[in-house]
Coordinates of N, CA and C in Angstrom, one line a residue:
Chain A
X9 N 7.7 -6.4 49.6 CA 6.7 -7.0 50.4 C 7.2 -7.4 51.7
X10 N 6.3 -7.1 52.7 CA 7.2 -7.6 54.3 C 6.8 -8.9 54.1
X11 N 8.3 -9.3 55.1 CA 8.5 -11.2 55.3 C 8.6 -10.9 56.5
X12 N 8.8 -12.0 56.9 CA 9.0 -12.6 59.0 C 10.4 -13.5 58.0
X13 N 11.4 -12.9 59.1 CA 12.7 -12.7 59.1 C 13.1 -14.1 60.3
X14 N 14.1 -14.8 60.2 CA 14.4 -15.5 60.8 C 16.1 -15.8 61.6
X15 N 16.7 -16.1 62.5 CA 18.0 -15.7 62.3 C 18.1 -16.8 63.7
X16 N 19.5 -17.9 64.0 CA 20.7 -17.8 62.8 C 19.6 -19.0 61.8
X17 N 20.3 -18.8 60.3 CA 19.5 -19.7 59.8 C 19.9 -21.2 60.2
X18 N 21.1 -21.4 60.6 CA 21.5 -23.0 60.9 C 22.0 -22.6 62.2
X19 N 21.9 -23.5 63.4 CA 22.4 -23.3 64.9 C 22.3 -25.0 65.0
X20 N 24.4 -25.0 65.5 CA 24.4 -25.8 65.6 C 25.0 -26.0 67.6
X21 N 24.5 -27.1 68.5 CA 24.7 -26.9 69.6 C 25.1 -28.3 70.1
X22 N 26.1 -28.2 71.6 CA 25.8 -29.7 72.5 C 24.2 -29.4 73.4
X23 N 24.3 -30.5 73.1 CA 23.0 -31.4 74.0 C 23.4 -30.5 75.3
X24 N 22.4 -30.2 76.4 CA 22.2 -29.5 77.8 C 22.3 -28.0 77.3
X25 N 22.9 -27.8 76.2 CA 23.2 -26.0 75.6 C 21.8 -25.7 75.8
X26 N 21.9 -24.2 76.2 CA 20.4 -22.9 75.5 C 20.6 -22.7 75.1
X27 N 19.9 -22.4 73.6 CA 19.5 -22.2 72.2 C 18.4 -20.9 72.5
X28 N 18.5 -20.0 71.9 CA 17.7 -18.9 71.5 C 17.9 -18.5 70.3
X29 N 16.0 -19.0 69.6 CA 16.1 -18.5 68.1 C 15.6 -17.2 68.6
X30 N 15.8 -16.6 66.9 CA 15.3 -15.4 66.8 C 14.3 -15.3 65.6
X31 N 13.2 -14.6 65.8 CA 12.2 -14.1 64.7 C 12.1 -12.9 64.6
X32 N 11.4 -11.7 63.6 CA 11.2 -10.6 63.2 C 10.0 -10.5 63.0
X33 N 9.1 -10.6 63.3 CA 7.1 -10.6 62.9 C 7.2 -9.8 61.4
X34 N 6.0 -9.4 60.9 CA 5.4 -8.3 59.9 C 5.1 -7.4 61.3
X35 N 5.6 -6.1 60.9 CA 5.4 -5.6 62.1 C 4.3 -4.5 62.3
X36 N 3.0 -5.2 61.2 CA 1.6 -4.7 62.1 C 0.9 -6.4 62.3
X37 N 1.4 -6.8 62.6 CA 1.1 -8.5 63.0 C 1.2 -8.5 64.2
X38 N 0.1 -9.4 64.9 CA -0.4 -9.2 66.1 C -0.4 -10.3 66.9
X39 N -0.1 -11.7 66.0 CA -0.6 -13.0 66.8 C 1.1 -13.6 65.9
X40 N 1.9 -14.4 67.0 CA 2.8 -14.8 66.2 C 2.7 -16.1 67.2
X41 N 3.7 -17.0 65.8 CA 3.5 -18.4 66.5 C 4.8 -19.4 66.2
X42 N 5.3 -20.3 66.9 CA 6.7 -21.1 66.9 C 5.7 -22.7 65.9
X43 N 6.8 -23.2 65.2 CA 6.4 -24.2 64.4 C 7.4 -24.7 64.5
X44 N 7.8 -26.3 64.4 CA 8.6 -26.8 64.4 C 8.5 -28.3 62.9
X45 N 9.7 -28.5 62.6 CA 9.9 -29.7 61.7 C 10.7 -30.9 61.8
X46 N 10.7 -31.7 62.6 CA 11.6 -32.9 62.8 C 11.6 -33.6 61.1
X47 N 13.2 -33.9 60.7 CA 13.2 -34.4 59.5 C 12.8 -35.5 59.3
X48 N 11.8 -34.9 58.1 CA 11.1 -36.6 57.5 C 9.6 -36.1 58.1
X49 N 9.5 -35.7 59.0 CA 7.7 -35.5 59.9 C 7.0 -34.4 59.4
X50 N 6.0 -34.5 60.0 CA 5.4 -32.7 60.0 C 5.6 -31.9 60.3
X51 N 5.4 -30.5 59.9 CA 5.4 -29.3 60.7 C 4.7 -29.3 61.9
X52 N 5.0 -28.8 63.0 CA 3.9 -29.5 64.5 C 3.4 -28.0 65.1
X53 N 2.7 -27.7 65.5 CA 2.5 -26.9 66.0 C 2.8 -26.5 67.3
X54 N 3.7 -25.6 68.0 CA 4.4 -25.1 69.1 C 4.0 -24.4 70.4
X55 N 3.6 -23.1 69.7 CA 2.8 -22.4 70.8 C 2.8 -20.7 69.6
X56 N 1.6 -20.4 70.5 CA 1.2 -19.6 69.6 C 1.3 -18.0 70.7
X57 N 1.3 -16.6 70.3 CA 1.7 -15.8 71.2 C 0.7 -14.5 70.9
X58 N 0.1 -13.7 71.8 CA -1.0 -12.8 71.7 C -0.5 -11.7 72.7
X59 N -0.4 -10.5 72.9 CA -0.4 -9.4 73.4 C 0.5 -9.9 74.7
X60 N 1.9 -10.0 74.6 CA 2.5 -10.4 75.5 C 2.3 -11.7 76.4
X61 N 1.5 -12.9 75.6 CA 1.1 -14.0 76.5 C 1.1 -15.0 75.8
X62 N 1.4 -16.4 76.3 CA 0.9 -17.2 75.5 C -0.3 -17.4 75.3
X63 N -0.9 -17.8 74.2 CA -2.3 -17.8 74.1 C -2.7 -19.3 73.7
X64 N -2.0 -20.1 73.1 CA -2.3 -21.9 73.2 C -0.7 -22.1 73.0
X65 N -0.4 -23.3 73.5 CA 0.8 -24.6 73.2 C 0.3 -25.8 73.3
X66 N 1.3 -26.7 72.4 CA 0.9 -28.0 72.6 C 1.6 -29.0 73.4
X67 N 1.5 -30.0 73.5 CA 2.1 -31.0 74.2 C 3.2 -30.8 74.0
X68 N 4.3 -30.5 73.2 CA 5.5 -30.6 73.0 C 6.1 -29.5 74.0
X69 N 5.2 -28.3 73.8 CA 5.9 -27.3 74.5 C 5.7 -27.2 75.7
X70 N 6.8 -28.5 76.5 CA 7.5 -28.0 78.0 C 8.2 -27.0 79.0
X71 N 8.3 -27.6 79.9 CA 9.1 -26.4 80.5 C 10.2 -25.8 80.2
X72 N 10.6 -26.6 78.7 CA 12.0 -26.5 78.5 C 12.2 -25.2 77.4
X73 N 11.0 -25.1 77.1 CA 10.8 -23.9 76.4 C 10.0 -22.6 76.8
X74 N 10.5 -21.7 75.8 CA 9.8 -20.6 76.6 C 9.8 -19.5 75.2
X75 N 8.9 -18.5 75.4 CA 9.0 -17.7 74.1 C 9.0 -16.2 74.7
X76 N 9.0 -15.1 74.0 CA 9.4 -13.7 74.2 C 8.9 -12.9 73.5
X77 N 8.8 -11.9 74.3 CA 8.9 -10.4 72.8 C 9.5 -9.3 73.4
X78 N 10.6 -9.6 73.4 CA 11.6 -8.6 74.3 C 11.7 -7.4 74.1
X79 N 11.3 -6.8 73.1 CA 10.9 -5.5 72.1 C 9.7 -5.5 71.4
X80 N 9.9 -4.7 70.8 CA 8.6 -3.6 70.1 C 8.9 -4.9 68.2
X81 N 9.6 -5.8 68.4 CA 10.2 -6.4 66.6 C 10.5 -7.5 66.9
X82 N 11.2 -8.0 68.1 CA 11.8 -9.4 67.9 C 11.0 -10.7 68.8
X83 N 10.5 -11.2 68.5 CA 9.9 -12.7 69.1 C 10.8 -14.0 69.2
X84 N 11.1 -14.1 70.3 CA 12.0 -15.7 70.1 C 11.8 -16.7 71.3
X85 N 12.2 -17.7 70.7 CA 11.7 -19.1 70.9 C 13.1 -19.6 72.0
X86 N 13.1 -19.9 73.6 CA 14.3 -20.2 73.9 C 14.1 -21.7 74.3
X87 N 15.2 -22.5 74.2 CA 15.5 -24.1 75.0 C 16.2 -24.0 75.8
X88 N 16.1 -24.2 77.3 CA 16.5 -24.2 77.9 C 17.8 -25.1 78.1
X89 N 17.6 -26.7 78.0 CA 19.0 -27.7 77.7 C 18.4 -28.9 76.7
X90 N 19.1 -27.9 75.5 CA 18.5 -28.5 74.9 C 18.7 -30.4 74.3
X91 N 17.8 -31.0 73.8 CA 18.1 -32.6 73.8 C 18.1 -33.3 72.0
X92 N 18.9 -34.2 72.3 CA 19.1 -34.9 71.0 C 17.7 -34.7 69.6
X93 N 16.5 -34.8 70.5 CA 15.3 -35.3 69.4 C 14.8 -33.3 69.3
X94 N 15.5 -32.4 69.8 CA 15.1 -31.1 69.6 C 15.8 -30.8 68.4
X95 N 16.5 -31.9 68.0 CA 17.3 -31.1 66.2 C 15.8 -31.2 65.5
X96 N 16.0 -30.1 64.2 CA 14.8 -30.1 63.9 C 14.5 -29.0 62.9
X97 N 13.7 -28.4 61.9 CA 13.8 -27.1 61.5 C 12.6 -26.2 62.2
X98 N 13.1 -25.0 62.8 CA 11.9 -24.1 63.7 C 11.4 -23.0 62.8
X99 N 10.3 -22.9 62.7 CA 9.6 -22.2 61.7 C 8.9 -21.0 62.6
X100 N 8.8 -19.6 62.3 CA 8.2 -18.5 63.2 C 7.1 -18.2 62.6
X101 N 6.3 -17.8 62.8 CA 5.1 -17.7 61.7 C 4.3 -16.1 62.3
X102 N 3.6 -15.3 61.6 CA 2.7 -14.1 61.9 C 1.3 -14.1 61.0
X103 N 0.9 -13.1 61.9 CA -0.7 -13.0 61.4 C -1.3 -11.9 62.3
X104 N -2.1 -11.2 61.4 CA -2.5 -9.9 61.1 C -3.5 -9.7 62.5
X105 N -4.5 -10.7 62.0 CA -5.7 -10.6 63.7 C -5.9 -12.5 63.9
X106 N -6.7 -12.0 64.5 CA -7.2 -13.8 65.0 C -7.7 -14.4 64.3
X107 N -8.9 -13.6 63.2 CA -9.0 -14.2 62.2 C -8.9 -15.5 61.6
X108 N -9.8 -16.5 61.7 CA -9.0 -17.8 61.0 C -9.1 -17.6 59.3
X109 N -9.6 -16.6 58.8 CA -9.5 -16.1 57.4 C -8.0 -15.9 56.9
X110 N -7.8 -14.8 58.0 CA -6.6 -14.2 57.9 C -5.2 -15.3 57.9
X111 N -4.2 -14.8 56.8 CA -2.9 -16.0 56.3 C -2.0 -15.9 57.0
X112 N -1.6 -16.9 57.9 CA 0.2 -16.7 58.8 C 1.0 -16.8 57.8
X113 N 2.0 -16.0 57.6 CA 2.9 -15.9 57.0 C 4.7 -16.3 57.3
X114 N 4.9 -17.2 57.2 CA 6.0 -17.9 57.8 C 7.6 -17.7 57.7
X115 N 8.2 -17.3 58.1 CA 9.8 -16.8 58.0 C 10.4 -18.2 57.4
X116 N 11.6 -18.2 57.1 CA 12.2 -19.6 56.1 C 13.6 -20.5 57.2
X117 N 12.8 -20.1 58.3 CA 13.2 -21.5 59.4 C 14.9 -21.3 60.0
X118 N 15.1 -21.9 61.0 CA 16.2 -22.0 61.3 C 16.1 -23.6 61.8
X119 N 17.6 -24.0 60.8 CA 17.9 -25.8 61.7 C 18.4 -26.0 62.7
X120 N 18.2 -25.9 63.5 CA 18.6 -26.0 65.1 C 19.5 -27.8 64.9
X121 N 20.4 -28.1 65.1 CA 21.6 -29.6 65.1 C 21.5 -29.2 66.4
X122 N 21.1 -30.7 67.4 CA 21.4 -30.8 68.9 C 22.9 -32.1 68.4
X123 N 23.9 -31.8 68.9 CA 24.7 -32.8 68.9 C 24.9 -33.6 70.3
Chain B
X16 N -9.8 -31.6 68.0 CA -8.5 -32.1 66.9 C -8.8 -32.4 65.3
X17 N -7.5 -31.8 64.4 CA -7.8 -32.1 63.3 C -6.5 -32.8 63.1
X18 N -6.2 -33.9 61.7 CA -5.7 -34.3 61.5 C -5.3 -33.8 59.7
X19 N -4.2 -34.3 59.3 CA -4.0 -33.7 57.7 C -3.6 -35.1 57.2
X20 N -3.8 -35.6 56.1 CA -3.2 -36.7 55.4 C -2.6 -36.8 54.1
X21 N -1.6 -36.9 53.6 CA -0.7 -36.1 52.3 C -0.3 -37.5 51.7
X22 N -1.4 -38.3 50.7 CA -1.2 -39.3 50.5 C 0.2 -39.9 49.8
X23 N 0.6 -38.8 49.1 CA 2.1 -39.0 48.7 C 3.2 -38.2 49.1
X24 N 4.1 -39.3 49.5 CA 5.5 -37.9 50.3 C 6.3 -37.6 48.6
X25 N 6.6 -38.2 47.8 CA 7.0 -38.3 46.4 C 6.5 -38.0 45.1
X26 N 6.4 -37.2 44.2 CA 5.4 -37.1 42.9 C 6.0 -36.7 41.6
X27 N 7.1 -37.0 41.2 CA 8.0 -37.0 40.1 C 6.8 -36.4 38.9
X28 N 7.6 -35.8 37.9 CA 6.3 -35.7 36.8 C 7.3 -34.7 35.7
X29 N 6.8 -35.4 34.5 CA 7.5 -34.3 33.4 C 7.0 -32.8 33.3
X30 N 7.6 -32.1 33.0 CA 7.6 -30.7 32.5 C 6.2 -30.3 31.8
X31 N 5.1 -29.5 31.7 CA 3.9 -29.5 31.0 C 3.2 -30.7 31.4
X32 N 3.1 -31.6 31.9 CA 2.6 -32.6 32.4 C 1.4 -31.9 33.2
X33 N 0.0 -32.7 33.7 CA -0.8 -31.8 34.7 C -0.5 -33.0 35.8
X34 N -0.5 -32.3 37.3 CA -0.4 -33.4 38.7 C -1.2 -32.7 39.2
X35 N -1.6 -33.9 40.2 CA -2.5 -34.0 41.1 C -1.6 -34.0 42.9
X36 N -1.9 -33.4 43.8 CA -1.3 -33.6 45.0 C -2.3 -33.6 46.2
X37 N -2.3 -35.1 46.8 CA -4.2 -35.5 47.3 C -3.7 -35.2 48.7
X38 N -4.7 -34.2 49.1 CA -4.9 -33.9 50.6 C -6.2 -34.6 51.2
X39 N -6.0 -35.4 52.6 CA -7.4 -35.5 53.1 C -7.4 -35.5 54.6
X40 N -8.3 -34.8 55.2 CA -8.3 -34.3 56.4 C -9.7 -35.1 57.4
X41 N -9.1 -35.0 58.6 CA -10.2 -35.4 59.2 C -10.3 -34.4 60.3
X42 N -11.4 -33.6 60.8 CA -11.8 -32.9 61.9 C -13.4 -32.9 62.7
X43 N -13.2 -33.1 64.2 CA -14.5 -33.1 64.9 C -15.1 -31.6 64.5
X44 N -14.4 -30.3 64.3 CA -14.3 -29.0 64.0 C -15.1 -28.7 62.6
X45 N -15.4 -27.6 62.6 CA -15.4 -27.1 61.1 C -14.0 -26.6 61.4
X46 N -13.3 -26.4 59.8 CA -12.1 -26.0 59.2 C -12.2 -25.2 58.1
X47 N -11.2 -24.7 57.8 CA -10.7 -23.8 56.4 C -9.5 -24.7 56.4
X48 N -9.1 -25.1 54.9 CA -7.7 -25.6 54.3 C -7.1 -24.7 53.6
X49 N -5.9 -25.3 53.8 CA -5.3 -24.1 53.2 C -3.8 -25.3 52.5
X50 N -3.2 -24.8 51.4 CA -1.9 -25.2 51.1 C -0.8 -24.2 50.7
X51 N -0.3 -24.7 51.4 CA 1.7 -24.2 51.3 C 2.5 -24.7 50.4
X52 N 3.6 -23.8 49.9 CA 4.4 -24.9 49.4 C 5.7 -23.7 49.9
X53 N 7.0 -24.8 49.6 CA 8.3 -24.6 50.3 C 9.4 -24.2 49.2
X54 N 10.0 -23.9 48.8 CA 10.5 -23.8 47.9 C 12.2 -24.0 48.7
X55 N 13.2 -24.5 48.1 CA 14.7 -24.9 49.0 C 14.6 -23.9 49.2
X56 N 15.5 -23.8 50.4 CA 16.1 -22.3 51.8 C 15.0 -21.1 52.0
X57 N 13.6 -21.3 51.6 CA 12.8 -20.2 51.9 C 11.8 -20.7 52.9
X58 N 10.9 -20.2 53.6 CA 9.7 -19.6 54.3 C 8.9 -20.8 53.4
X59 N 7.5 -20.9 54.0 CA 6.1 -21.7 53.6 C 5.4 -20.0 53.2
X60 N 5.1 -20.7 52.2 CA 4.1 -19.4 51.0 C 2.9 -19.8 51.2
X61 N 1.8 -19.1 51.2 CA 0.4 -19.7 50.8 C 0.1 -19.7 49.5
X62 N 0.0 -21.0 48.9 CA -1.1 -21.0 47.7 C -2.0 -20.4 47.4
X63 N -3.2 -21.3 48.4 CA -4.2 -21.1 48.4 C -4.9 -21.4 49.4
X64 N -6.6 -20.8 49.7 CA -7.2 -21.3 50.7 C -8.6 -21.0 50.5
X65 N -9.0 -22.0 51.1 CA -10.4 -22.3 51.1 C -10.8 -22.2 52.6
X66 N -12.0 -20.7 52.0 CA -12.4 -20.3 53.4 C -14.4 -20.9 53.8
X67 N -14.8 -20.3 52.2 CA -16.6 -20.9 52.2 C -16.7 -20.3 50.6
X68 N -18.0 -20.9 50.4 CA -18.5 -20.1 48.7 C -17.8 -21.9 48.3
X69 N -17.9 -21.1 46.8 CA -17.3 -22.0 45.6 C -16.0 -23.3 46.0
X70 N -16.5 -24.3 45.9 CA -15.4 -25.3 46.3 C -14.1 -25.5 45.3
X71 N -14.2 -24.6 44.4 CA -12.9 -24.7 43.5 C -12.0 -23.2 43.3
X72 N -11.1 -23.4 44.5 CA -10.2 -22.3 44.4 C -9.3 -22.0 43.8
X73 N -8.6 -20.8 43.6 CA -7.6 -20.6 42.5 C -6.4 -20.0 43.4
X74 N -5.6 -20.0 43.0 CA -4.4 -19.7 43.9 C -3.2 -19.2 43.2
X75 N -2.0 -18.9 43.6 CA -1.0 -18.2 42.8 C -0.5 -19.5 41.8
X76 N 0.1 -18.9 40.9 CA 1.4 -20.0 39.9 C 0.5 -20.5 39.8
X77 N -1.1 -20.5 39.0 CA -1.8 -21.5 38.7 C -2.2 -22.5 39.2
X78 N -2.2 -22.6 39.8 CA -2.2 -24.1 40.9 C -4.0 -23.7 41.2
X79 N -4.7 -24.6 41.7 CA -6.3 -24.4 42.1 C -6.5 -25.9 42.9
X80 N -7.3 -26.0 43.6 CA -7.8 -27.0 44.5 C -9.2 -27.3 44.8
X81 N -10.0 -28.9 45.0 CA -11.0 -28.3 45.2 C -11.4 -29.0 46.4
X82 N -12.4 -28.2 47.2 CA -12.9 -28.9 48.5 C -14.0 -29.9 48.3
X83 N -13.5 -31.4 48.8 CA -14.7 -32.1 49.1 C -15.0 -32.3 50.1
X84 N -16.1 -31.8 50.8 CA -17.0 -32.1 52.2 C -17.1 -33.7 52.2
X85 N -17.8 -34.2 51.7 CA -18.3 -35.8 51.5 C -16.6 -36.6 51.7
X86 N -15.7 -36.3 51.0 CA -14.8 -37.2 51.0 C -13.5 -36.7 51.8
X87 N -13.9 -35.6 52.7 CA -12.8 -34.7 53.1 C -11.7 -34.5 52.8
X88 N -11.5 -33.9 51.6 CA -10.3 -33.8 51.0 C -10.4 -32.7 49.9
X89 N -9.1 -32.4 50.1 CA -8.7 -30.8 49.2 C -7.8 -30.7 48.2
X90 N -8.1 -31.7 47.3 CA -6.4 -32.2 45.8 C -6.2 -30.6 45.4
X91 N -4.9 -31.0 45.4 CA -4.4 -29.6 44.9 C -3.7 -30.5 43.3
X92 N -4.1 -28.9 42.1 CA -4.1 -29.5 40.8 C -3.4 -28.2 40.1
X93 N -2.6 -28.5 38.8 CA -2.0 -27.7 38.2 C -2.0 -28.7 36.8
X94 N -3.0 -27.7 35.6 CA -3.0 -28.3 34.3 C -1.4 -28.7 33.7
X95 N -0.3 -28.1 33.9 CA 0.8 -27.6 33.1 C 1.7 -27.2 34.0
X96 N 2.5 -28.1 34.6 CA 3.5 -27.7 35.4 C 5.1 -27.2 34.7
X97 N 5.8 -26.6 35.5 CA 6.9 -26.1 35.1 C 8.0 -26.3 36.0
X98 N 9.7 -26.4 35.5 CA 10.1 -26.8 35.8 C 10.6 -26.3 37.8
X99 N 10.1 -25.1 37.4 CA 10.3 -24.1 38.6 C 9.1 -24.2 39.4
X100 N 8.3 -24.9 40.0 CA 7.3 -25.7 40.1 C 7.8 -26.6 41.6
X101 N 9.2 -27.1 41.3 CA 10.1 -28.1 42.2 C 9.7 -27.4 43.3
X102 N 9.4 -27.8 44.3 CA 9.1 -27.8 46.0 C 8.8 -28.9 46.6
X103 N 8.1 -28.5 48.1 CA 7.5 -29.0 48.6 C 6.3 -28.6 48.9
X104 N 5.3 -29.0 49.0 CA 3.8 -28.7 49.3 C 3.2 -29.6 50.5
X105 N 2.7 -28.4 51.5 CA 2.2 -28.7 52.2 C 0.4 -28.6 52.8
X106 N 0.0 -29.5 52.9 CA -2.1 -29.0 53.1 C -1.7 -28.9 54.5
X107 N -2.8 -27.6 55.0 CA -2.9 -27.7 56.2 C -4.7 -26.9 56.4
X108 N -5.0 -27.4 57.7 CA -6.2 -26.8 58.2 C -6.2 -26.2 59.6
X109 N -7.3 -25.3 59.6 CA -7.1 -24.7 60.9 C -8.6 -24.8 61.7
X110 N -8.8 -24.5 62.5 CA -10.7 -24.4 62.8 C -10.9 -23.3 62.5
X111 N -12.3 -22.9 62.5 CA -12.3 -22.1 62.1 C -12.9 -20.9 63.7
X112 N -13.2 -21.5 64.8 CA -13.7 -20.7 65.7 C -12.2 -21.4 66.4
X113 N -12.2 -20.3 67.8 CA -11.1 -20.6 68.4 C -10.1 -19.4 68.9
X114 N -9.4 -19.2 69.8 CA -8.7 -18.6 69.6 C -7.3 -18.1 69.0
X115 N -6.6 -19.4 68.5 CA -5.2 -18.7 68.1 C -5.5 -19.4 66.8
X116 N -6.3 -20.1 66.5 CA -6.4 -20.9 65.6 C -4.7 -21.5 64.8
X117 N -4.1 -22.5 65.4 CA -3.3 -22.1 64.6 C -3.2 -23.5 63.7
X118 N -2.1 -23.5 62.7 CA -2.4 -24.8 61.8 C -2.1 -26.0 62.1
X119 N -2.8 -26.9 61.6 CA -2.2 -28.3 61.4 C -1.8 -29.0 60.2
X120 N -0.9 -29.4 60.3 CA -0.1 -29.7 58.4 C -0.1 -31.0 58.5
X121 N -0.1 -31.6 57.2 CA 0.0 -32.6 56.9 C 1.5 -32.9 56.8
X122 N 2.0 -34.1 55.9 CA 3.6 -34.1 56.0 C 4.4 -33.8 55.1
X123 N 3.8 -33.1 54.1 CA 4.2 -32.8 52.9 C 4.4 -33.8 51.8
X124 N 4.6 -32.9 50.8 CA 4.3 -33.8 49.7 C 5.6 -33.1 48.4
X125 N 6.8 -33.7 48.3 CA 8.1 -33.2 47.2 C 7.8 -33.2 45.7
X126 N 7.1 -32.2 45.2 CA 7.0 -32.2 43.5 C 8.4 -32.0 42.9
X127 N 8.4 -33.1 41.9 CA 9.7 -33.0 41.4 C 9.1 -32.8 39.9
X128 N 9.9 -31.7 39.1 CA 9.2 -32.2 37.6 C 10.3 -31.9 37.0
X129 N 10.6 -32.8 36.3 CA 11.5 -33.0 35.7 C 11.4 -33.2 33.9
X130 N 12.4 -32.7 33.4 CA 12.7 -31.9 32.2 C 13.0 -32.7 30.9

């Protein structure tokens, strides 16, 4: 069965560092999206990505971030410098159409440690 | 805006035992709910989800949930739980018109069942 692939699974960094996760979509998936989990909170919703654009973000997502699809397979999520309260688990997510029927299917996270 | 509410972060429970895991939402939106669960070091799986029709859904690993409009809320229930069962579970909703629609989660909720 295809998964959305995630990589490195744990990144650990100093504070001011850039951090670039990486994700792998299902690759007839068309809408992918960045999720994040501060420990102990919710999953929060990041920004979401559509034919080379962003298509919604939320408050969190600053200028300090930024997302990609540098190829035809890989989508990723960069921090620019990154900060103490950015540790966190980042979760990649895909989906087939826009569909609100249709299921995002979520990769198994990377922990990003800001030291 | 929608919101998710996961009345218990904790739910210990013996083996064959049946539990209950109470979701309740609030949104100005119409929504579809949907639940996740986590299982250690993997991806968010879908259970289940409630799109329209019949308010008692059925979902993988036996698990089923049911939608109430009047009290907005979507308990997620399993007659007979097992020990492989142990995760986390998460409710989330999405709107249903929109464009990226993407989710909103509650904070999870840790089934523990214990043997």
């Amino acid at each position: 069965e295809p998964e959305v692939t995630q990589t490195p699974s744990h990144q650990v960094t100093q504070m001011g560092q850039e951090v670039i996760l990486r994700c792998v979509p299902i690759s007839n998936h068309l809408y992918f999206y960045w999720y994040r989990q501060i420990l102990g909170q919710k999953v929060e919703f990041l920004v979401s990505f559509y034919n080379n654009e962003i298509s919604e973000k939320s408050e969190i997502f600053d200028d300090q971030f930024s997302v990609e699809r540098p190829d035809g397979s890989n989508f990723t999520l960069k921090i620019r410098s990154t900060k103490l309260e950015d540790s966190a688990m980042y979760f990649c997510a895909s989906k087939r159409t826009s569909g609100g029927t249709d299921t995002q299917y979520f990769g198994p996270g990377t922990r990003l440690t800001v030291l | 805006a929608q919101s998710v509410t996961q009345l218990d972060s904790q739910v210990p429970v013996f083996e064959e035992a049946p539990v209950e895991l109470r979701c309740n939402y609030s949104s100005s939106v119409s929504v579809y709910l949907f639940w996740y669960v986590q299982y250690p070091n993997q991806g968010l799986q879908l259970l289940l989800k409630y799109l329209s029709g019949s308010t008692l859904v059925k979902g993988i690993n036996g698990f089923e949930a049911e939608f109430n409009k009047s009290q907005t809320s979507f308990h997620l229930r399993k007659p007979s739980v097992h020990i492989s069962d142990t995760a986390e579970y998460f409710c989330a909703v999405s709107a249903i018109s929109g464009s990226a629609r993407q989710l909103t989660f509650g904070s999870g909720t840790q089934l523990t069942v214990l043997p």
